[in-house]
């Protein structure tokens, strides 16, 4: 079974499908995340596809602060992703609430709602940093249980 | 026993080919978009990863549908390999589409249900054209068996140029490329999320992806009938068609299904009918 | 518990041995239902009625299976002297009843048509027909055997299903006096009439049974006595009355050509006779009205107001098959003529147009009705093509259609009693509410559209037989695509639900469940036996390599039935495994853009309110709506009929 | 039973931002669309209570990452007016340059997303490839790709030397070449026109009545552009608003596409006329008690800041009316009657910035 | 420095706004300057040919007439003010009932001051 395990493990690290959720971001990190897909950065080189559907995603990229309304959405999206999955919080807001942490309708960072595996700092985070975060997230798959074939 | 081994070999080859074609598609598309794109082997990694993910269904039927779709696709392909009856191949292939739609409509998600409907309109277009093509095959070769095309002695394309144009439309639809990727293209930034595939998760999605490879291979195999005089024609014509569809995808916006049903399909049907009458007359 | 008269009868007849065995079976098939009907009418006890119906159904089923062709040439002849005047007498009675009905409901058209029939019938009976008729009274060949078995087996099961159905129906309707005795009497009477219709070889007798089914149909459609029901019943009566009149004219013409009333003899004798084409075309027109072909579809659509067993039995499985039976019976007479071409095109057009109109329907029973019309069109077209392969395909289609469609009607009926609607949108998610009925309905739909099941096999044969006729082939292709569309949509709609838990079959009476399960099994088993059936259905003398290694081979193609069935069976097993694994996994809610609530199909909408995510199918009224298109489609169909008639006159 | 009800958002692949639309559909034609908001609401105007008027520059830059420079610009201009400060001429021209760079990157971004919404992925990729040059200019001149943080009260914090301006001009030439090469596809391709022409059309009077701003208004035939107010150095530069008459998605696309060229022209003019001198004036003290309304033209249209100071370090009231906030009501009028497949196209045609709308 | 604005009260509001509409003005927005228990101050901004005009409405209590009937686009900003300041606009369509941005009725309006603006320090 060693071979199959290895194959699955390699496949997981070679085929990260992303779900990007804008969780109250100022769009700064969002457009940088989107920019990662475009010719200059082209993350599809690493097999990354932006799927836009939690049910198909392996990695959840969250930008922005959590507020009282979108925290439910964030929790639902996380729940709807099939295992194994990792979460990457992007930008100062995703990490801690950033500059908005004292604003009236802000709960704080992403890790207040769901477990975060990788934190990508920056305001906004640069595309290179985001790619780096995704690569770090891929390594997290090593630690996750090999499910279910 | 020998037959089983042979069948497995055919399926294995088709899987390999389908996966590589899918990889070629992604890489070529990336190149046309000034990107480098993923490695050719990317689709295999995708599928292996999907097969090893968690199972989640919103309706038990969704666990059944992918299996049925995959076996229909495999069956149709094997029938083709055994030089079967094109009508039967199309019927079996159609059954795969039926189960795909049933699985999509079984989920309570409005996205996949609407997509199921759209997929039906799509099937209406594709299947009609293919059945007309089967009729044309009969008229030219006197048989519905795909072996007839090779026995004809000259490329079918000479006699069915208009039908080939119509076939390209069906191929575009089947490869889920714009202008007709009404539901469920790979890069799914569209109103229906990922169309009929929205609710399929992990292994089930993986099976559907494999079924899709096989279907594309089947379509290209059918395409090869248009130039079945020798191995070169049988390789080059489908390859050209495949590349043409990818290029078309990259130089056009997606049109709506109403357009497809009205203009696209209308024109294709008329073209193929004209071709048929011309053949007969 | 009283011993039923039918039962004693059957014991009596079974004791008769030897060559008269077949005659005994014929009697059971045709006469016993009449007595059973009488018993139903007289005995008002519910339990007794149920017993009578069950016994009759069982007896008919057994008899139909025991019946074997061909008959001795003199079968039944010794009773001809008794039967002939009896039927003539009944004919007058029947026409008188219809005339009375026309007067009572002040329907001048019915009065006129019936009067016409009466006049013509009197003329024929007393001044034209010779008294000496020395030919076989009955005809048992593959065609009639197929139909008899459909009538007795499918029809019997439908009658069983009707017992609990009508009980519930009356509870819902709550009439002052139970009308079930009449209902079941009519059902059984109808079975007898239908058996007579397909077994008789005498054209005048055929006319009687033809009219008798019309009357049964009228009474059953009007069963609920509502205004709508009566209107539709009258429509059915006058349209079928017109068919009867046309049939009489045809009989007159045919008799004029060859001075016989022997149906098989006539079909053989008139072959190649140009002058016979006009009466033959009238015959076909009569068949068209009976089978509700365009432009006569209105009565069948209206008939859907009747209780569902009526729709299942008369208006999809059996009575409407009388028309195609007539066409197939006389197919040799007009084979390879312009008339046949016209028939093929008219049938093909009906197939296409009715399928298109079915797409625009959201009333489940009307979808079934349109689909019936559409399939009958296909069978007519087969009669038009006229090759042995096409005729065999037609019989396969009759068989498979009757089983699957009857089953679907029963499913819809069963569901309708629970949800009190025929609207497809209300039936949405039926599989969650009524898992057994729902899944059987889905299975029934699958048997209609997915290989290796029978309908597809039949359709495949039609494709291959019709590929030489381009226009028809295009109609066939388009019509098939449309058919696929509305069936898959219906099945998908029934499936749509967010249920993840295991299914528990709903509770229902045994008599409701048994026909459903039996028909479902029948559909699957029949499909498996299709190559054998096909081999049997082909007329003698033709050699077809059917059934070698489970591959059905024709001159131009092959259908690997066994392989496909093996795949389907394997798939079924795998699926069972896959489904159970998937259901053991984590429960999932559908994707609702992340705004899910704790209910599977609700999302958080504006103002924080939960909103139910809903889907309704697209019926695309502008493209497929019947209000908009019926007139045009009917005009086109009338055009095709004129072409057909023109073809007859030209030659 | 009223047809189909579909949740569109808050997480949806078409629109990266979390807007929710409750779509009622019949036969895939939208019958009604009710929006729901609040998924990116932070309440940042309230931060003025705890951040002083200078710190608030950092906050308003993050109202929206895509037009952050112009948010800060509007805010600073408002305070300058309130405090009676005149920024230096060089600062005013530099503000124009960065403003127009921002407009360029925003419009290229929008054109890309718009192409993606109609399923034209390769066009999206090419446009974003061109856009990266603008991002490079931003990064080279301000140190950050998206949020530039160049504005201060009284001027700007950074300067451009002649080498940089020359480089900017050469880069802009490349950018111009890049998007001009796509003009035939964007403006004349059959499939693009099929998807955009006649979709979501607003007449001139409708657009005015619904209070539309920016390219939305200009696409409906109203020649209104806040830059005509002459703030910063716009009064000294030559330009005319781009106006189209049809008011549909295609017209909006044409307006924004033409504004790409206009922005490049403005940057060239500004660089050519760039006066020498300091980039900012020193600012002492706190804003005096009083109130002011400041407006500027963002890529999405008119942005309005209302600032009320009480003489203290903290502002009494800061109110931001962003352009998308003004354009959302038009959406609820445009969506009914269109096909479901066109919802993304029409939705994106207002260039929605939900982060701006909700703040 | 203050903005030049016509001071009006709730009764005159609709007539004044309708007058702006008749002049062909574009409705820009409403700014709620401050609200507390005693009342609120609202600024209505209109634009005509790049020139802004303002109305300053002083409200006693927390009930304000909605101008949705005149400028339908005002629904968004009026809902926002309901959310943030806890005012109530009469005749607002659609009325989100203080759920435009926030969770609902029970949350406190975040921008509403506890006392009048004058007493704040």
mmCIF file with all atom_site columns, N, CA and C in Angstrom, chain D residues 268-288:
data_model
loop_
_atom_site.group_PDB
_atom_site.id
_atom_site.type_symbol
_atom_site.label_atom_id
_atom_site.label_alt_id
_atom_site.label_comp_id
_atom_site.label_asym_id
_atom_site.label_entity_id
_atom_site.label_seq_id
_atom_site.pdbx_PDB_ins_code
_atom_site.Cartn_x
_atom_site.Cartn_y
_atom_site.Cartn_z
_atom_site.occupancy
_atom_site.B_iso_or_equiv
_atom_site.pdbx_formal_charge
_atom_site.auth_seq_id
_atom_site.auth_comp_id
_atom_site.auth_asym_id
_atom_site.auth_atom_id
_atom_site.pdbx_PDB_model_num
ATOM 1  N N  . UNK D 1 268 ? 0.140   61.472 -19.533 1.00 0.00 ? 268 UNK D N  1
ATOM 2  C CA . UNK D 1 268 ? 1.174   62.074 -20.399 1.00 0.00 ? 268 UNK D CA 1
ATOM 3  C C  . UNK D 1 268 ? 1.168   63.585 -20.250 1.00 0.00 ? 268 UNK D C  1
ATOM 4  N N  . UNK D 1 269 ? -0.028  64.160 -20.288 1.00 0.00 ? 269 UNK D N  1
ATOM 5  C CA . UNK D 1 269 ? -0.115  65.620 -20.118 1.00 0.00 ? 269 UNK D CA 1
ATOM 6  C C  . UNK D 1 269 ? 0.456   66.040 -18.784 1.00 0.00 ? 269 UNK D C  1
ATOM 7  N N  . UNK D 1 270 ? 0.080   65.301 -17.729 1.00 0.00 ? 270 UNK D N  1
ATOM 8  C CA . UNK D 1 270 ? 0.513   65.683 -16.389 1.00 0.00 ? 270 UNK D CA 1
ATOM 9  C C  . UNK D 1 270 ? 2.022   65.577 -16.265 1.00 0.00 ? 270 UNK D C  1
ATOM 10 N N  . UNK D 1 271 ? 2.596   64.553 -16.864 1.00 0.00 ? 271 UNK D N  1
ATOM 11 C CA . UNK D 1 271 ? 4.061   64.416 -16.787 1.00 0.00 ? 271 UNK D CA 1
ATOM 12 C C  . UNK D 1 271 ? 4.720   65.536 -17.583 1.00 0.00 ? 271 UNK D C  1
ATOM 13 N N  . UNK D 1 272 ? 4.103   65.837 -18.733 1.00 0.00 ? 272 UNK D N  1
ATOM 14 C CA . UNK D 1 272 ? 4.689   66.903 -19.556 1.00 0.00 ? 272 UNK D CA 1
ATOM 15 C C  . UNK D 1 272 ? 4.644   68.231 -18.825 1.00 0.00 ? 272 UNK D C  1
ATOM 16 N N  . UNK D 1 273 ? 3.563   68.466 -18.098 1.00 0.00 ? 273 UNK D N  1
ATOM 17 C CA . UNK D 1 273 ? 3.407   69.774 -17.457 1.00 0.00 ? 273 UNK D CA 1
ATOM 18 C C  . UNK D 1 273 ? 3.866   69.762 -16.014 1.00 0.00 ? 273 UNK D C  1
ATOM 19 N N  . UNK D 1 274 ? 4.446   68.657 -15.551 1.00 0.00 ? 274 UNK D N  1
ATOM 20 C CA . UNK D 1 274 ? 4.764   68.501 -14.129 1.00 0.00 ? 274 UNK D CA 1
ATOM 21 C C  . UNK D 1 274 ? 5.648   69.640 -13.641 1.00 0.00 ? 274 UNK D C  1
ATOM 22 N N  . UNK D 1 275 ? 5.148   70.504 -12.759 1.00 0.00 ? 275 UNK D N  1
ATOM 23 C CA . UNK D 1 275 ? 5.946   71.631 -12.296 1.00 0.00 ? 275 UNK D CA 1
ATOM 24 C C  . UNK D 1 275 ? 6.979   71.166 -11.265 1.00 0.00 ? 275 UNK D C  1
ATOM 25 N N  . UNK D 1 276 ? 8.012   71.969 -11.129 1.00 0.00 ? 276 UNK D N  1
ATOM 26 C CA . UNK D 1 276 ? 9.014   71.646 -10.110 1.00 0.00 ? 276 UNK D CA 1
ATOM 27 C C  . UNK D 1 276 ? 8.508   72.132 -8.753  1.00 0.00 ? 276 UNK D C  1
ATOM 28 N N  . UNK D 1 277 ? 9.177   71.725 -7.711  1.00 0.00 ? 277 UNK D N  1
ATOM 29 C CA . UNK D 1 277 ? 8.805   72.227 -6.389  1.00 0.00 ? 277 UNK D CA 1
ATOM 30 C C  . UNK D 1 277 ? 8.606   71.120 -5.391  1.00 0.00 ? 277 UNK D C  1
ATOM 31 N N  . UNK D 1 278 ? 8.128   71.558 -4.230  1.00 0.00 ? 278 UNK D N  1
ATOM 32 C CA . UNK D 1 278 ? 7.929   70.594 -3.154  1.00 0.00 ? 278 UNK D CA 1
ATOM 33 C C  . UNK D 1 278 ? 6.720   69.721 -3.441  1.00 0.00 ? 278 UNK D C  1
ATOM 34 N N  . UNK D 1 279 ? 6.668   68.585 -2.751  1.00 0.00 ? 279 UNK D N  1
ATOM 35 C CA . UNK D 1 279 ? 5.527   67.706 -2.945  1.00 0.00 ? 279 UNK D CA 1
ATOM 36 C C  . UNK D 1 279 ? 4.462   67.905 -1.877  1.00 0.00 ? 279 UNK D C  1
ATOM 37 N N  . UNK D 1 280 ? 4.776   68.626 -0.833  1.00 0.00 ? 280 UNK D N  1
ATOM 38 C CA . UNK D 1 280 ? 3.718   68.868 0.142   1.00 0.00 ? 280 UNK D CA 1
ATOM 39 C C  . UNK D 1 280 ? 4.031   70.121 0.936   1.00 0.00 ? 280 UNK D C  1
ATOM 40 N N  . UNK D 1 281 ? 2.989   70.654 1.546   1.00 0.00 ? 281 UNK D N  1
ATOM 41 C CA . UNK D 1 281 ? 3.192   71.787 2.457   1.00 0.00 ? 281 UNK D CA 1
ATOM 42 C C  . UNK D 1 281 ? 3.058   71.259 3.874   1.00 0.00 ? 281 UNK D C  1
ATOM 43 N N  . UNK D 1 282 ? 3.826   71.822 4.789   1.00 0.00 ? 282 UNK D N  1
ATOM 44 C CA . UNK D 1 282 ? 3.705   71.370 6.169   1.00 0.00 ? 282 UNK D CA 1
ATOM 45 C C  . UNK D 1 282 ? 2.351   71.747 6.752   1.00 0.00 ? 282 UNK D C  1
ATOM 46 N N  . UNK D 1 283 ? 1.774   70.846 7.508   1.00 0.00 ? 283 UNK D N  1
ATOM 47 C CA . UNK D 1 283 ? 0.449   71.101 8.087   1.00 0.00 ? 283 UNK D CA 1
ATOM 48 C C  . UNK D 1 283 ? 0.568   71.094 9.594   1.00 0.00 ? 283 UNK D C  1
ATOM 49 N N  . UNK D 1 284 ? 0.100   72.162 10.192  1.00 0.00 ? 284 UNK D N  1
ATOM 50 C CA . UNK D 1 284 ? 0.151   72.255 11.647  1.00 0.00 ? 284 UNK D CA 1
ATOM 51 C C  . UNK D 1 284 ? -1.270  72.266 12.195  1.00 0.00 ? 284 UNK D C  1
ATOM 52 N N  . UNK D 1 285 ? -1.434  71.839 13.399  1.00 0.00 ? 285 UNK D N  1
ATOM 53 C CA . UNK D 1 285 ? -2.702  71.994 14.093  1.00 0.00 ? 285 UNK D CA 1
ATOM 54 C C  . UNK D 1 285 ? -3.770  70.991 13.692  1.00 0.00 ? 285 UNK D C  1
ATOM 55 N N  . UNK D 1 286 ? -4.957  71.250 14.209  1.00 0.00 ? 286 UNK D N  1
ATOM 56 C CA . UNK D 1 286 ? -6.083  70.348 13.982  1.00 0.00 ? 286 UNK D CA 1
ATOM 57 C C  . UNK D 1 286 ? -7.098  71.023 13.073  1.00 0.00 ? 286 UNK D C  1
ATOM 58 N N  . UNK D 1 287 ? -7.928  70.239 12.427  1.00 0.00 ? 287 UNK D N  1
ATOM 59 C CA . UNK D 1 287 ? -8.957  70.875 11.589  1.00 0.00 ? 287 UNK D CA 1
ATOM 60 C C  . UNK D 1 287 ? -9.910  71.689 12.455  1.00 0.00 ? 287 UNK D C  1
ATOM 61 N N  . UNK D 1 288 ? -10.256 72.890 12.002  1.00 0.00 ? 288 UNK D N  1
ATOM 62 C CA . UNK D 1 288 ? -11.168 73.729 12.779  1.00 0.00 ? 288 UNK D CA 1
ATOM 63 C C  . UNK D 1 288 ? -12.587 73.148 12.733  1.00 0.00 ? 288 UNK D C  1
#
